[in-house]
PDB file of C-alpha atoms in Angstrom:
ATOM      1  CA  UNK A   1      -5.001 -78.353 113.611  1.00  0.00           C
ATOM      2  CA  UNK A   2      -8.278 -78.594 111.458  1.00  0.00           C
ATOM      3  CA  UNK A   3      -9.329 -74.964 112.269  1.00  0.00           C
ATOM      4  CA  UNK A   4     -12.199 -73.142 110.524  1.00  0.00           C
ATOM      5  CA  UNK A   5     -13.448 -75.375 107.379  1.00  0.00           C
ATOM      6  CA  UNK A   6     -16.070 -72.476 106.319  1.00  0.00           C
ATOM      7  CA  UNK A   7     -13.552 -71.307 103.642  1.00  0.00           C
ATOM      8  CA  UNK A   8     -12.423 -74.514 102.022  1.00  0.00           C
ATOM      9  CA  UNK A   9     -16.581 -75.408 101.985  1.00  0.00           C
ATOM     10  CA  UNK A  10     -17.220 -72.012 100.424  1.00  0.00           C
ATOM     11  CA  UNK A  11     -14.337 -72.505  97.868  1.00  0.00           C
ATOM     12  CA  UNK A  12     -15.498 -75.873  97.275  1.00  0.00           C
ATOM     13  CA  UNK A  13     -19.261 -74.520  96.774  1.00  0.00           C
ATOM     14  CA  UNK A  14     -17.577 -71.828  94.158  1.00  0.00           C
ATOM     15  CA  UNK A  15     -15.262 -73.886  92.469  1.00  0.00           C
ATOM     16  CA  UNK A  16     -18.813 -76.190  91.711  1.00  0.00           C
ATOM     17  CA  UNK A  17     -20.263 -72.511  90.578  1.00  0.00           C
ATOM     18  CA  UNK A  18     -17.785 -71.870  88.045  1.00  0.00           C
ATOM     19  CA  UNK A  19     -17.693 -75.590  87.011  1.00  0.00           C
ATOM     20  CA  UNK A  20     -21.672 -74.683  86.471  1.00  0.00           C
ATOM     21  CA  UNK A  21     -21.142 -71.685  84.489  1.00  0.00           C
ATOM     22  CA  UNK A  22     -18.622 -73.272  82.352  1.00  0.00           C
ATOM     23  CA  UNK A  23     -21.078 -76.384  81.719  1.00  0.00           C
ATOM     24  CA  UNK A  24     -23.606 -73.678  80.767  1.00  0.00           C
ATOM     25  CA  UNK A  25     -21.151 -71.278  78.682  1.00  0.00           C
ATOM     26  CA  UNK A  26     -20.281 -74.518  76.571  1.00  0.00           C
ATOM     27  CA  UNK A  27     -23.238 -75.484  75.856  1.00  0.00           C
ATOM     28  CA  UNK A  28     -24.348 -72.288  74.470  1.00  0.00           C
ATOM     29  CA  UNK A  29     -21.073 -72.337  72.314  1.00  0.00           C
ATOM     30  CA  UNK A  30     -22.312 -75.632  70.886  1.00  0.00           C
ATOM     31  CA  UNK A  31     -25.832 -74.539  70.346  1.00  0.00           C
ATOM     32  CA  UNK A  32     -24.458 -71.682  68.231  1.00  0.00           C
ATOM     33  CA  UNK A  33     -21.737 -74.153  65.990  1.00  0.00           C
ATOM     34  CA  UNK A  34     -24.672 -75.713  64.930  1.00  0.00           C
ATOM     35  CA  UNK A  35     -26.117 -73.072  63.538  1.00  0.00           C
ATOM     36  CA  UNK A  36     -22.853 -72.641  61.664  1.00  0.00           C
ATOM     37  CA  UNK A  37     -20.144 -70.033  61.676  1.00  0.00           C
ATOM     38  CA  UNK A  38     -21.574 -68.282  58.819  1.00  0.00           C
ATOM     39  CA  UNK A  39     -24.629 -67.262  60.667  1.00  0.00           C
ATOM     40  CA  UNK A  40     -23.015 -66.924  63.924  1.00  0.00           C
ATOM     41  CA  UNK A  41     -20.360 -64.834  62.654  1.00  0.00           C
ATOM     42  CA  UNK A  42     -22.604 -62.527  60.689  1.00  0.00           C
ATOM     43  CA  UNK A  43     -25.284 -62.683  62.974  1.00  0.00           C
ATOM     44  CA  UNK A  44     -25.600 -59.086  65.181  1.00  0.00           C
ATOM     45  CA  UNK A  45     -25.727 -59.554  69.055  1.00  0.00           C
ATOM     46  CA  UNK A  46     -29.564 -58.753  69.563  1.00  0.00           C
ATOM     47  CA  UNK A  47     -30.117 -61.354  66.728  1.00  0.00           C
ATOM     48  CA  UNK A  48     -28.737 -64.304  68.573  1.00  0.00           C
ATOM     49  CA  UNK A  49     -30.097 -63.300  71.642  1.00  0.00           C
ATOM     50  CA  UNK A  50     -33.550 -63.667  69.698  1.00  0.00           C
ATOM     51  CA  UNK A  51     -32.711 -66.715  67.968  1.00  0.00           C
ATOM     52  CA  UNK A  52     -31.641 -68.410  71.150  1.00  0.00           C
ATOM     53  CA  UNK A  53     -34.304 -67.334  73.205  1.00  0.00           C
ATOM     54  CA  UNK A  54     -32.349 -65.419  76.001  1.00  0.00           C
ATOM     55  CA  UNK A  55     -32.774 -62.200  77.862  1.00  0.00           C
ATOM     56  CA  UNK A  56     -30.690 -59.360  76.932  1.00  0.00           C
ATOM     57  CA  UNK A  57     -29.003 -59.660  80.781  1.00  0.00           C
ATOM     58  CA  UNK A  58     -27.295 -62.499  78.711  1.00  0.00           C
ATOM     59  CA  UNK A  59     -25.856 -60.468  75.922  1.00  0.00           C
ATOM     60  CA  UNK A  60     -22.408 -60.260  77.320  1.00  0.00           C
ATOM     61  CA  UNK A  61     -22.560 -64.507  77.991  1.00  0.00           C
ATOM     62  CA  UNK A  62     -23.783 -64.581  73.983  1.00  0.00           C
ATOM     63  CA  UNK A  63     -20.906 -61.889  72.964  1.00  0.00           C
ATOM     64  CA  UNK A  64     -18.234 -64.137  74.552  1.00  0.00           C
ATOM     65  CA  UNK A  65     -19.548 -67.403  72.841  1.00  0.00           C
ATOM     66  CA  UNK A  66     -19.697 -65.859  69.217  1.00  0.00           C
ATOM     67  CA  UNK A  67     -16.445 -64.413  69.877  1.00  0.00           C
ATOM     68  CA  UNK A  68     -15.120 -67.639  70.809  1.00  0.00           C
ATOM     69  CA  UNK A  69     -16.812 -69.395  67.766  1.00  0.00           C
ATOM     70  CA  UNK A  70     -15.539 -66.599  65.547  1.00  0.00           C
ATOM     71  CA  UNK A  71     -12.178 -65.658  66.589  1.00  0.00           C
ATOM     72  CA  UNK A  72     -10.928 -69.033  67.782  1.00  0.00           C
ATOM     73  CA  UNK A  73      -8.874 -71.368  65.513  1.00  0.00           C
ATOM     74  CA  UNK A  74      -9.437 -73.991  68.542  1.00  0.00           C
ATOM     75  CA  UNK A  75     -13.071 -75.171  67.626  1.00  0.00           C
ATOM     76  CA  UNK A  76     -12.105 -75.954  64.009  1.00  0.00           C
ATOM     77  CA  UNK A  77     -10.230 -78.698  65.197  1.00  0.00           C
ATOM     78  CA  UNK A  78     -13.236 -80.396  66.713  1.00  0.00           C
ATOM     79  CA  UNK A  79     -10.961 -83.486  68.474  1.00  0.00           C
ATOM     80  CA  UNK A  80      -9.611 -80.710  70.705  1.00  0.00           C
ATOM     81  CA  UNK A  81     -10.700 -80.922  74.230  1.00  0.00           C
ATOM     82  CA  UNK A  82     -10.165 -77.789  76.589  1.00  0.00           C
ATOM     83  CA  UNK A  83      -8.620 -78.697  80.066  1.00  0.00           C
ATOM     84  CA  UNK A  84     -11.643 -77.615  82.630  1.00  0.00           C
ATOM     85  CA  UNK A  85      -8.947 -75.266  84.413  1.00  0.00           C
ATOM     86  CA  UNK A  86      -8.662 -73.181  80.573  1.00  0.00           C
ATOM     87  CA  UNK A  87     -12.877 -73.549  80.401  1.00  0.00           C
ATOM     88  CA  UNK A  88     -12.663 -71.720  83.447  1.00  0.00           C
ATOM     89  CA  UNK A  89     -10.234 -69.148  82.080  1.00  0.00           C
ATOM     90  CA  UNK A  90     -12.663 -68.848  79.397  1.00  0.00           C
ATOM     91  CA  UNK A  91     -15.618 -68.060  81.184  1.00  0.00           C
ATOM     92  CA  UNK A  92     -13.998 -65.542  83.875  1.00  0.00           C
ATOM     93  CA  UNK A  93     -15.367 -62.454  82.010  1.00  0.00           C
ATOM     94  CA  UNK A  94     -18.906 -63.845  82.726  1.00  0.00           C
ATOM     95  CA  UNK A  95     -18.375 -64.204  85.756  1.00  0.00           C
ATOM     96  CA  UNK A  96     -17.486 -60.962  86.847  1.00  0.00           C
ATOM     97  CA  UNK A  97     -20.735 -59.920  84.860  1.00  0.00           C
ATOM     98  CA  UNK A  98     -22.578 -62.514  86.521  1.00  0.00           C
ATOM     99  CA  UNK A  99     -21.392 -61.066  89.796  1.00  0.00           C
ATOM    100  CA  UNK A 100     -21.912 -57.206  89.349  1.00  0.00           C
ATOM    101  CA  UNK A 101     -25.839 -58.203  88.482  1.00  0.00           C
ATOM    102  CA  UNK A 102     -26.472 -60.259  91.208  1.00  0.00           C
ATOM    103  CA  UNK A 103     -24.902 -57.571  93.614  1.00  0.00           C
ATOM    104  CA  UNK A 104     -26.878 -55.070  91.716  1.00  0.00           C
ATOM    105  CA  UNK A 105     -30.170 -56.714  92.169  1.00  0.00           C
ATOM    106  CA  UNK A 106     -29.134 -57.557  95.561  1.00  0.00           C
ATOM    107  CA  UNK A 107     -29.015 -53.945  96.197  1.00  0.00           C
ATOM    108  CA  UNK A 108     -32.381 -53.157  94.540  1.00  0.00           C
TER     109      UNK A 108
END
């Protein structure tokens, strides 16, 4: 009846993944409101990559976040909280990213 419980432990295991990434993703989102929308908004990629300290593997992660800061009517309203199943909507795109480089340094 049980049968093979591999999958619903994998799924479980990325399901926890995502939830990490989305932690992580919103975090960096929150790092970059306080530094204001002014800055972020003006602010070229390579320059927030510098200001935050991260590698340019990130870039795409940093592009996302400043385009969710700058482009998003939904962080004005501070009191709004995101469901976690739209966070992970949010952070999909990374993902995928995410993904392709660890399969391309798995390769390597």
């Amino acid at each position: 009846i049980c049968g093979d419980v591999a999958p619903v432990a994998k799924r479980s295991a990325d399901v926890q993944a995502l939830q990490g990434f989305a932690d992580w993703f919103f975090d960096l989102v929150n790092k970059l409101k306080n530094y204001g929308s002014e800055l972020v908004c003006g602010a070229r990629l390579q320059e927030l990559l510098d200001l935050l300290g991260l590698p340019d593997q990130l870039d795409g992660a940093v592009k996302m976040a400043q385009d969710f800061i700058c482009g998003s009517s939904l962080l004005e309203k501070r009191s709004e909280v995101l469901s976690p199943e739209r966070q992970l909507q949010l952070v999909g795109g990374f993902m995928d990213t995410v993904r392709e480089m660890y399969l391309r340094l798995k390769t390597t």
